[in-house]
Short mmCIF file of C-alpha atoms and ligand atoms in Angstrom, two decimals:
data_model
loop_
_atom_site.label_atom_id
_atom_site.label_comp_id
_atom_site.label_asym_id
_atom_site.label_seq_id
_atom_site.Cartn_x
_atom_site.Cartn_y
_atom_site.Cartn_z
CA MET A 950 -4.13 -21.44 46.04
CA SER A 951 -2.44 -23.05 43.04
CA LYS A 952 -3.45 -21.96 39.86
CA ARG A 953 -2.66 -24.96 37.75
CA ASN A 954 -4.32 -27.46 37.75
CA LYS A 955 -4.95 -29.34 34.59
CA THR A 956 -7.97 -31.73 35.03
CA SER A 957 -10.18 -28.62 36.01
CA TYR A 958 -9.35 -24.92 35.17
CA THR A 959 -9.01 -23.33 38.32
CA HIS A 960 -9.99 -19.64 39.78
CA TRP A 961 -8.72 -17.27 41.75
CA SER A 962 -10.79 -16.79 44.95
CA SER A 963 -12.32 -13.35 44.45
CA ARG A 964 -12.34 -10.44 42.82
CA TRP A 965 -9.63 -9.29 44.88
CA THR A 966 -7.28 -12.11 44.60
CA PHE A 967 -7.27 -10.85 40.47
CA ILE A 968 -7.29 -6.89 41.64
CA MET A 969 -3.88 -7.93 43.98
CA ALA A 970 -2.54 -9.95 41.23
CA ALA A 971 -3.51 -7.67 38.18
CA THR A 972 -2.19 -5.25 40.20
CA GLY A 973 1.29 -6.48 41.49
CA SER A 974 1.48 -7.09 37.83
CA ALA A 975 1.51 -3.40 36.46
CA VAL A 976 2.73 -1.40 39.45
CA GLY A 977 6.53 -2.21 39.28
CA LEU A 978 9.63 -0.50 37.88
CA GLY A 979 7.60 1.02 34.69
CA ASN A 980 6.09 3.48 38.12
CA ILE A 981 8.78 4.31 39.63
CA TRP A 982 11.60 4.16 37.67
CA LYS A 983 10.53 4.50 34.15
CA PHE A 984 7.66 6.91 34.04
CA PRO A 985 9.78 9.27 35.66
CA TYR A 986 13.11 9.03 33.57
CA ILE A 987 11.08 9.35 30.54
CA THR A 988 8.65 12.08 31.19
CA GLY A 989 12.03 13.85 31.71
CA GLU A 990 13.76 12.76 28.47
CA TYR A 991 10.89 13.95 26.89
CA GLY A 992 10.54 17.58 28.22
CA GLY A 993 7.72 17.14 30.72
CA GLY A 994 4.01 18.16 30.90
CA ALA A 995 2.57 17.42 27.27
CA PHE A 996 4.36 13.95 27.67
CA VAL A 997 2.47 13.74 30.42
CA LEU A 998 -0.83 14.61 29.16
CA VAL A 999 -0.31 12.14 26.27
CA TYR A 1000 0.53 9.00 28.10
CA LEU A 1001 -2.63 9.72 30.59
CA ALA A 1002 -4.36 10.43 27.84
CA CYS A 1003 -3.55 7.01 25.68
CA ILE A 1004 -4.56 5.16 29.31
CA ALA A 1005 -8.01 6.74 29.19
CA ILE A 1006 -8.66 6.04 25.95
CA VAL A 1007 -6.14 3.16 24.82
CA GLY A 1008 -4.67 1.22 27.77
CA ILE A 1009 -8.49 0.74 29.73
CA PRO A 1010 -10.40 -0.43 26.97
CA VAL A 1011 -7.65 -3.28 25.55
CA MET A 1012 -7.67 -3.77 29.20
CA MET A 1013 -10.77 -4.67 29.34
CA ALA A 1014 -10.78 -6.50 26.43
CA GLU A 1015 -7.75 -8.72 27.07
CA VAL A 1016 -9.05 -9.62 30.51
CA LEU A 1017 -12.40 -10.31 28.61
CA LEU A 1018 -10.45 -13.20 26.48
CA GLY A 1019 -8.35 -15.13 28.84
CA ARG A 1020 -11.80 -14.75 30.94
CA THR A 1021 -13.71 -16.65 27.70
CA GLY A 1022 -10.86 -18.66 26.67
CA ARG A 1023 -9.42 -20.06 30.24
CA THR A 1024 -5.55 -20.87 29.17
CA ASP A 1025 -2.52 -19.37 28.23
CA PRO A 1026 -2.94 -17.07 25.48
CA ILE A 1027 -1.36 -18.81 22.42
CA HIS A 1028 -4.50 -21.72 22.96
CA THR A 1029 -7.24 -18.71 24.17
CA MET A 1030 -6.32 -17.47 20.66
CA ILE A 1031 -6.65 -20.46 18.61
CA SER A 1032 -10.01 -21.28 19.98
CA LEU A 1033 -11.59 -18.29 20.59
CA SER A 1034 -11.00 -17.75 16.96
CA ARG A 1035 -12.35 -20.84 15.96
CA GLN A 1036 -15.10 -20.18 17.85
CA ASN A 1037 -15.62 -17.16 15.94
CA ASP A 1038 -15.40 -18.13 12.54
CA ALA A 1039 -11.54 -16.55 12.28
CA LYS A 1040 -8.41 -17.77 11.10
CA ALA A 1041 -5.75 -19.03 13.98
CA TRP A 1042 -3.41 -16.45 12.53
CA TRP A 1043 -4.61 -14.66 15.86
CA ALA A 1044 -3.02 -16.72 18.09
CA ILE A 1045 0.32 -13.40 16.82
CA ILE A 1046 -0.79 -11.77 19.44
CA GLY A 1047 0.15 -14.87 21.98
CA VAL A 1048 3.51 -15.79 20.31
CA SER A 1049 4.24 -12.04 20.20
CA GLY A 1050 3.79 -11.35 23.83
CA VAL A 1051 5.84 -14.53 24.53
CA LEU A 1052 8.74 -13.06 23.01
CA ALA A 1053 7.70 -9.33 23.71
CA GLY A 1054 7.48 -10.88 27.39
CA LEU A 1055 11.35 -12.15 27.09
CA LEU A 1056 12.91 -9.01 25.87
CA ILE A 1057 10.83 -7.20 28.45
CA LEU A 1058 12.23 -9.50 31.22
CA SER A 1059 15.83 -9.60 29.88
CA PHE A 1060 16.20 -5.23 30.75
CA TYR A 1061 13.30 -5.50 33.49
CA SER A 1062 15.69 -8.11 35.39
CA VAL A 1063 18.62 -6.51 35.26
CA VAL A 1064 17.49 -3.05 36.88
CA ALA A 1065 15.35 -4.68 39.58
CA GLY A 1066 18.92 -6.11 39.95
CA TRP A 1067 19.75 -2.38 40.83
CA ALA A 1068 17.19 -2.27 42.72
CA LEU A 1069 17.99 -4.97 44.76
CA ASP A 1070 21.43 -3.75 45.33
CA TYR A 1071 20.70 -0.39 46.29
CA VAL A 1072 18.80 -2.27 49.58
CA VAL A 1073 22.27 -2.78 50.57
CA LYS A 1074 23.81 0.60 49.93
CA ALA A 1075 21.05 1.92 51.73
CA ILE A 1076 21.62 -0.10 54.82
CA ASN A 1077 25.46 0.44 54.47
CA GLY A 1078 24.61 3.88 55.21
CA SER A 1079 26.05 4.97 51.57
CA PHE A 1080 24.25 7.56 51.12
CA SER A 1081 24.58 9.91 54.77
CA ASN A 1082 24.86 12.75 53.34
CA ILE A 1083 24.95 12.39 49.71
CA ASP A 1084 24.83 15.48 47.08
CA ALA A 1085 24.31 15.13 43.65
CA GLY A 1086 27.78 14.48 42.65
CA GLN A 1087 28.75 11.87 44.79
CA ALA A 1088 25.83 10.00 44.74
CA GLY A 1089 25.80 10.32 40.89
CA GLN A 1090 29.33 8.42 40.90
CA LEU A 1091 28.12 6.28 43.35
CA PHE A 1092 25.98 4.96 40.06
CA ALA A 1093 28.13 5.03 38.14
CA ASP A 1094 30.58 3.32 39.80
CA PHE A 1095 28.46 0.53 40.15
CA LEU A 1096 27.25 0.51 36.70
CA SER A 1097 30.89 -0.13 35.16
CA ASP A 1098 31.59 -3.26 37.70
CA PRO A 1099 30.01 -6.00 35.48
CA THR A 1100 30.11 -8.76 38.32
CA GLN A 1101 28.24 -6.75 40.50
CA LEU A 1102 25.47 -6.50 37.96
CA ILE A 1103 25.47 -10.00 37.02
CA ILE A 1104 25.22 -11.51 40.82
CA SER A 1105 22.44 -8.88 41.38
CA HIS A 1106 20.53 -9.68 37.78
CA THR A 1107 20.85 -13.66 38.55
CA VAL A 1108 19.61 -13.59 41.94
CA PHE A 1109 16.47 -11.27 40.66
CA ILE A 1110 16.05 -13.74 37.79
CA ILE A 1111 16.04 -16.63 40.68
CA LEU A 1112 13.75 -15.61 42.68
CA THR A 1113 11.40 -14.80 39.52
CA ALA A 1114 11.77 -18.13 38.48
CA ILE A 1115 11.07 -19.82 41.86
CA VAL A 1116 7.29 -18.57 42.48
CA VAL A 1117 6.77 -18.31 38.78
CA ALA A 1118 8.00 -22.34 38.54
CA LEU A 1119 5.86 -23.00 42.05
CA GLY A 1120 3.18 -21.40 40.34
CA VAL A 1121 1.75 -20.45 43.32
CA THR A 1122 -0.21 -16.76 43.75
CA ALA A 1123 -1.65 -16.77 47.32
CA GLY A 1124 1.88 -16.20 49.17
CA LEU A 1125 2.12 -13.12 46.05
CA GLY A 1126 -1.26 -12.18 46.41
CA THR A 1127 -0.63 -11.41 50.43
CA ALA A 1128 2.86 -9.97 49.86
CA VAL A 1129 0.88 -7.90 47.69
CA ARG A 1130 -1.74 -6.66 49.25
CA LEU A 1131 0.36 -5.79 52.38
CA LEU A 1132 3.61 -4.54 50.58
CA MET A 1133 2.30 -2.28 47.86
CA PRO A 1134 0.57 -0.04 50.28
CA LEU A 1135 3.25 0.19 52.42
CA LEU A 1136 5.09 1.67 49.30
CA PHE A 1137 2.63 3.51 48.67
CA ILE A 1138 2.94 5.25 52.33
CA LEU A 1139 7.39 5.67 51.67
CA LEU A 1140 6.85 7.29 47.89
CA LEU A 1141 4.59 9.64 50.27
CA ILE A 1142 6.97 9.69 52.60
CA LEU A 1143 9.32 11.24 49.83
CA LEU A 1144 6.65 13.27 48.34
CA GLY A 1145 6.56 15.10 52.10
CA TYR A 1146 10.44 15.60 51.87
CA SER A 1147 10.43 16.99 48.06
CA LEU A 1148 7.85 19.46 49.03
CA ALA A 1149 9.75 20.55 52.07
CA GLU A 1150 13.34 20.24 50.42
CA GLY A 1151 12.75 20.12 47.32
CA ASP A 1152 11.72 22.65 44.62
CA PHE A 1153 8.61 21.18 44.37
CA ASN A 1154 6.76 24.33 42.58
CA ALA A 1155 9.86 23.67 39.85
CA GLY A 1156 8.91 19.80 39.83
CA LEU A 1157 5.54 20.25 39.61
CA ASN A 1158 6.12 23.16 36.93
CA PHE A 1159 8.12 20.55 34.73
CA MET A 1160 5.36 17.44 35.16
CA PHE A 1161 1.92 19.45 34.61
CA SER A 1162 2.62 22.66 32.19
CA VAL A 1163 1.44 21.73 29.38
CA ASP A 1164 4.17 23.38 25.98
CA PHE A 1165 3.28 20.73 22.33
CA SER A 1166 6.24 22.11 20.68
CA LYS A 1167 8.46 20.38 23.10
CA LEU A 1168 6.42 16.39 22.16
CA SER A 1169 8.45 14.98 18.83
CA GLY A 1170 6.72 12.45 17.43
CA GLU A 1171 8.97 9.69 19.31
CA ALA A 1172 7.62 10.81 22.33
CA VAL A 1173 3.83 10.19 21.19
CA LEU A 1174 4.77 7.35 20.63
CA VAL A 1175 6.61 6.61 23.55
CA ALA A 1176 3.50 7.67 25.82
CA LEU A 1177 1.58 5.09 23.87
CA GLY A 1178 4.20 2.30 24.53
CA HIS A 1179 4.37 3.62 28.46
CA ALA A 1180 0.41 3.36 28.65
CA PHE A 1181 0.65 -0.13 27.55
CA PHE A 1182 4.30 -1.30 29.66
CA THR A 1183 2.64 -0.10 32.24
CA LEU A 1184 -0.01 -1.82 32.54
CA SER A 1185 0.86 -4.68 31.52
CA LEU A 1186 -1.03 -4.77 28.23
CA GLY A 1187 -0.66 -5.88 25.30
CA MET A 1188 1.97 -9.09 25.42
CA GLY A 1189 -0.72 -11.94 27.51
CA ALA A 1190 0.27 -11.22 31.38
CA ILE A 1191 -2.90 -9.39 31.72
CA MET A 1192 -4.57 -12.60 29.59
CA VAL A 1193 -3.27 -14.78 31.87
CA TYR A 1194 -4.47 -13.69 34.45
CA GLY A 1195 -7.70 -12.64 33.38
CA SER A 1196 -8.03 -16.95 32.68
CA TYR A 1197 -7.90 -17.66 36.12
CA MET A 1198 -10.47 -14.56 37.47
CA PRO A 1199 -13.86 -16.02 38.92
CA GLU A 1200 -16.65 -15.95 36.35
CA ASN A 1201 -18.77 -13.65 39.12
CA ALA A 1202 -16.29 -10.40 39.56
CA SER A 1203 -16.79 -7.61 37.37
CA VAL A 1204 -14.15 -6.41 34.80
CA ALA A 1205 -15.24 -3.02 34.11
CA LYS A 1206 -14.91 -2.34 37.70
CA THR A 1207 -11.52 -4.14 38.37
CA VAL A 1208 -9.82 -2.97 34.96
CA PHE A 1209 -10.60 0.64 36.82
CA ILE A 1210 -9.39 -0.67 40.43
CA VAL A 1211 -5.94 -1.36 38.87
CA ALA A 1212 -5.66 1.25 36.62
CA ILE A 1213 -6.33 3.99 38.39
CA LEU A 1214 -3.92 2.13 41.24
CA ASP A 1215 -1.27 2.62 38.59
CA THR A 1216 -1.40 5.85 37.46
CA VAL A 1217 -2.04 7.41 40.83
CA ILE A 1218 1.34 5.27 42.00
CA ALA A 1219 3.53 6.51 38.71
CA LEU A 1220 2.15 10.43 39.63
CA VAL A 1221 3.28 10.98 42.53
CA ALA A 1222 7.13 8.72 41.71
CA GLY A 1223 7.10 12.05 39.51
CA MET A 1224 6.46 14.19 41.73
CA ALA A 1225 8.56 12.89 44.21
CA ILE A 1226 11.42 13.19 42.02
CA PHE A 1227 11.48 15.89 39.95
CA PRO A 1228 11.87 18.07 42.86
CA LEU A 1229 14.65 16.72 44.05
CA VAL A 1230 16.19 17.15 40.48
CA PHE A 1231 15.32 20.32 40.41
CA ALA A 1232 16.84 21.83 44.08
CA ASN A 1233 20.40 20.18 43.38
CA GLY A 1234 21.40 20.73 39.71
CA LEU A 1235 20.40 17.13 38.25
CA GLU A 1236 19.23 17.16 34.38
CA ALA A 1237 16.17 16.09 34.23
CA ALA A 1238 17.06 14.13 31.05
CA LYS A 1239 19.36 12.14 32.84
CA GLY A 1240 18.00 9.41 31.32
CA PRO A 1241 17.35 5.32 33.39
CA GLY A 1242 19.51 6.21 36.30
CA LEU A 1243 17.58 9.01 37.54
CA MET A 1244 15.89 7.33 39.91
CA PHE A 1245 18.90 6.05 41.23
CA VAL A 1246 20.63 9.67 41.25
CA THR A 1247 18.05 11.53 43.16
CA LEU A 1248 16.63 9.60 45.86
CA PRO A 1249 19.62 8.87 47.94
CA ILE A 1250 20.28 12.63 48.32
CA ALA A 1251 17.05 12.07 50.02
CA PHE A 1252 17.68 9.90 51.89
CA GLY A 1253 20.39 10.28 52.58
CA HIS A 1254 19.91 13.76 54.48
CA MET A 1255 15.97 12.83 55.91
CA PRO A 1256 15.77 12.12 60.05
CA GLY A 1257 15.75 7.54 59.55
CA GLY A 1258 17.01 7.64 55.88
CA ILE A 1259 18.73 4.20 56.58
CA ILE A 1260 15.49 2.63 57.41
CA PHE A 1261 13.42 4.25 54.82
CA GLY A 1262 15.77 3.42 52.15
CA THR A 1263 16.18 0.32 52.97
CA LEU A 1264 12.74 -0.44 52.87
CA PHE A 1265 11.97 1.50 50.58
CA PHE A 1266 14.78 -0.11 47.81
CA LEU A 1267 13.41 -3.17 49.67
CA LEU A 1268 9.79 -2.65 48.07
CA VAL A 1269 10.92 -1.41 44.55
CA SER A 1270 12.06 -4.89 44.42
CA VAL A 1271 9.13 -6.65 45.70
CA ALA A 1272 6.70 -4.55 43.30
CA ALA A 1273 9.99 -5.64 40.53
CA TRP A 1274 9.50 -9.10 41.57
CA SER A 1275 5.41 -9.29 41.30
CA SER A 1276 5.88 -7.66 37.61
CA SER A 1277 8.20 -9.75 36.23
CA ILE A 1278 6.48 -12.83 37.26
CA SER A 1279 3.83 -12.10 34.97
CA LEU A 1280 6.17 -11.52 31.97
CA LEU A 1281 7.36 -14.82 32.64
CA GLU A 1282 3.70 -16.81 33.11
CA PRO A 1283 2.49 -16.26 29.35
CA GLY A 1284 4.97 -18.82 28.14
CA VAL A 1285 5.08 -20.48 30.70
CA ALA A 1286 0.98 -21.62 31.15
CA TRP A 1287 1.59 -22.30 26.74
CA LEU A 1288 4.44 -24.52 27.18
CA GLU A 1289 2.79 -25.82 30.57
CA LYS A 1290 -0.07 -27.01 28.25
CA LEU A 1291 2.04 -28.29 25.31
CA GLY A 1292 3.15 -30.82 28.01
CA VAL A 1293 6.53 -29.01 28.74
CA LYS A 1294 6.69 -29.47 32.97
CA ARG A 1295 5.93 -26.30 34.47
CA TRP A 1296 9.52 -26.21 36.46
CA LEU A 1297 11.58 -27.32 32.77
CA ALA A 1298 9.39 -23.90 31.41
CA THR A 1299 10.48 -21.59 33.78
CA ALA A 1300 14.12 -22.79 33.60
CA LEU A 1301 14.06 -22.19 29.78
CA LEU A 1302 12.14 -19.18 29.37
CA ALA A 1303 14.14 -17.45 32.34
CA GLY A 1304 17.61 -18.61 30.62
CA LEU A 1305 16.70 -16.94 28.05
CA GLY A 1306 15.91 -13.97 30.16
CA TRP A 1307 19.26 -14.16 31.90
CA LEU A 1308 21.01 -14.43 28.43
CA GLY A 1309 19.39 -11.16 27.86
CA GLY A 1310 20.19 -9.27 30.41
CA LEU A 1311 23.86 -10.21 29.80
CA ALA A 1312 23.64 -8.63 27.06
CA CYS A 1313 21.92 -5.41 27.91
CA ILE A 1314 25.18 -5.95 31.16
CA TYR A 1315 28.14 -5.97 28.38
CA SER A 1316 26.29 -3.59 26.07
CA ASN A 1317 27.90 -1.61 29.06
CA ASN A 1318 27.56 1.76 30.58
CA TRP A 1319 23.94 3.04 29.72
CA LEU A 1320 24.26 6.23 31.78
CA ASP A 1321 25.00 9.17 30.50
CA ASP A 1322 26.43 8.06 27.22
CA LYS A 1323 23.05 7.88 25.14
CA GLU A 1324 26.02 5.78 22.30
CA GLY A 1325 26.47 2.90 24.94
CA ARG A 1326 22.92 2.13 25.51
CA TYR A 1327 21.95 -0.11 22.90
CA ALA A 1328 20.94 -3.47 23.82
CA PHE A 1329 18.37 -1.99 26.47
CA GLU A 1330 17.53 0.41 24.42
CA TRP A 1331 16.91 -1.17 21.98
CA MET A 1332 15.38 -4.18 23.66
CA ASP A 1333 12.86 -1.77 25.22
CA HIS A 1334 12.49 0.05 22.14
CA ILE A 1335 11.32 -2.83 20.37
CA ALA A 1336 9.01 -4.80 22.90
CA SER A 1337 7.53 -1.55 25.02
CA ASN A 1338 7.42 1.37 21.44
CA ILE A 1339 6.55 -1.60 18.61
CA MET A 1340 5.77 -5.25 20.15
CA LEU A 1341 2.82 -3.81 22.92
CA PRO A 1342 0.88 -1.39 21.58
CA LEU A 1343 0.45 -3.73 18.30
CA GLY A 1344 -0.39 -6.67 20.83
CA GLY A 1345 -3.14 -4.13 21.57
CA LEU A 1346 -4.38 -3.05 18.29
CA LEU A 1347 -4.82 -6.69 17.71
CA ILE A 1348 -6.83 -7.58 21.10
CA ALA A 1349 -8.57 -4.23 19.98
CA ILE A 1350 -9.38 -5.02 16.60
CA PHE A 1351 -9.79 -8.87 17.64
CA VAL A 1352 -13.00 -8.16 20.88
CA GLY A 1353 -14.63 -5.42 18.53
CA TRP A 1354 -14.46 -7.01 15.17
CA ILE A 1355 -14.14 -10.77 15.16
CA MET A 1356 -15.63 -12.43 18.15
CA ARG A 1357 -19.37 -12.23 18.59
CA ARG A 1358 -21.23 -8.85 19.68
CA SER A 1359 -23.35 -10.85 21.97
CA ALA A 1360 -20.11 -12.77 23.30
CA ALA A 1361 -19.12 -9.47 24.62
CA ARG A 1362 -22.06 -8.49 25.96
CA ARG A 1363 -22.63 -11.31 28.18
CA ALA A 1364 -18.52 -11.45 29.35
CA LEU A 1365 -20.04 -7.54 30.66
CA SER A 1366 -22.92 -8.67 31.96
CA ASP A 1367 -22.64 -6.48 35.01
CA THR A 1368 -22.18 -3.85 32.91
CA ALA A 1369 -25.09 -0.55 32.54
CA ASN A 1370 -25.72 -0.62 28.29
CA PHE A 1371 -24.35 2.50 28.17
CA TRP A 1372 -20.88 2.29 29.36
CA PHE A 1373 -20.84 -1.02 27.36
CA ASN A 1374 -21.51 0.75 24.42
CA LEU A 1375 -18.80 3.78 25.20
CA TRP A 1376 -16.28 0.38 25.24
CA TYR A 1377 -16.85 -1.20 22.58
CA ALA A 1378 -17.31 1.68 20.58
CA SER A 1379 -13.95 2.55 22.10
CA LEU A 1380 -12.17 -0.67 21.05
CA ARG A 1381 -13.79 -0.65 17.18
CA VAL A 1382 -12.88 2.86 16.76
CA PHE A 1383 -11.04 5.16 19.15
CA SER A 1384 -8.73 2.59 20.24
CA PRO A 1385 -7.57 1.10 16.73
CA ILE A 1386 -7.20 4.74 15.92
CA GLY A 1387 -5.46 5.95 17.91
CA ILE A 1388 -2.94 3.35 17.75
CA ILE A 1389 -2.37 3.79 14.30
CA LEU A 1390 -2.27 7.86 14.63
CA VAL A 1391 0.81 7.49 16.72
CA PHE A 1392 2.39 4.80 14.38
CA LEU A 1393 2.04 7.11 11.29
CA HIS A 1394 3.04 10.58 13.71
CA SER A 1395 6.48 8.81 15.21
CA LEU A 1396 6.87 7.81 11.36
CA ASP A 1397 6.63 11.21 10.20
CA VAL A 1398 3.83 10.50 7.96
CA ILE A 1399 1.04 12.86 9.67
N1 LIG B 1612 3.50 -3.22 34.23
C1 LIG B 1612 5.10 -3.57 34.65
C2 LIG B 1612 5.63 -2.19 35.23
O1 LIG B 1612 4.96 -0.68 35.36
C3 LIG B 1612 6.01 -4.23 33.65
C4 LIG B 1612 5.21 -4.76 33.15
C5 LIG B 1612 5.07 -4.88 31.65
C6 LIG B 1612 5.06 -6.67 33.04
C7 LIG B 1612 4.81 -5.87 30.83
C8 LIG B 1612 4.49 -6.86 32.77
C9 LIG B 1612 3.82 -7.53 31.25
O2 LIG B 1612 6.90 -1.89 35.97
#
């Protein structure tokens, strides 16, 4: 089914299509690549706990608000915010939520597509048997050699951007929905296989201890900000992706239930990925704070030693690439939907924005050697920090304030009419008070003000 239809705005056929699309957006490199590596960098347990608190207190309420805005506005995030501001007698500058979302999407796409390119390349390495009997040193070398080859990096990055652009340009989600429905469970099964391997061969106790024993003295202000930023990043929040998907959601589907399902799936997948990776880190004498290469150095060791490792390794990196693909589509969709509404042809809008993301990716690749060498991670770290830790939480803050304080309560109540009073009131209080205060406290804390 096509989701672009200018005369009568098409809706997805069912709640499940929305759940699949939103899960496709949410589950991606954020869960499998980024969550483990930032958990490693920021010291484990306390960071994980703050991240889970951010999902519960800020992520879920804001996600419901974002879906609701999209479903009420029924157009791209910028026009949705303009029309909802007017309807609620507010200034049109609330459209800033949509504008910043389009920019954040491009910044994220820039490094996201480069890392997705790594995953694509690792499919080929897995098929070639490059992991067989590999040890930690060799796995590190394999990754370092790969990163020092810009041509290869550019090829993989370009292939990934083209794959993303094709789906966005066609504006077809039906195929994607089916792919997500079939492939995400398969990805989950492979993660469980890896978890089983870690349990048998890794230092499982050390891994669990690292992830779940909480020591707040290890937690810096920056770590708290990164945990909040990651709650937004992993749920695709604060930049219009979930809003634009919400705009295609049928009227009779329950916002609260669907959001819960997506948030829980997303969180479980991240935790399982972490529990599969850290026991391997400790058993192989690797560093938890290894940085962005963590998954690409640890998992080949597992695939290189388990029976059927070539098949499992190939499938795993292929599925990670697919998960990244269904996420990157939603990074482009808000901007493309906006340009389309302004009268630009969909394919042209896609080519323009994907082209910008491609250029941003080149900046990441050429700012060189982001592994091991902290100083060298300029463009990537900068883009990730500005977009994930600042723009997404600010977008979320504005969304919470808009729905909690500007939009009429009756409109919000109507949009969540299937939700029981108790839950509605809890959600509404979160949006008005807890989520905004939480976000503001984290910002102040990271600036060392409190
Ligand atoms: N949620 C995606 C992931 O975890 C990334 C993403 C962020 C996608 C923001 C869309 C918008 O991989």
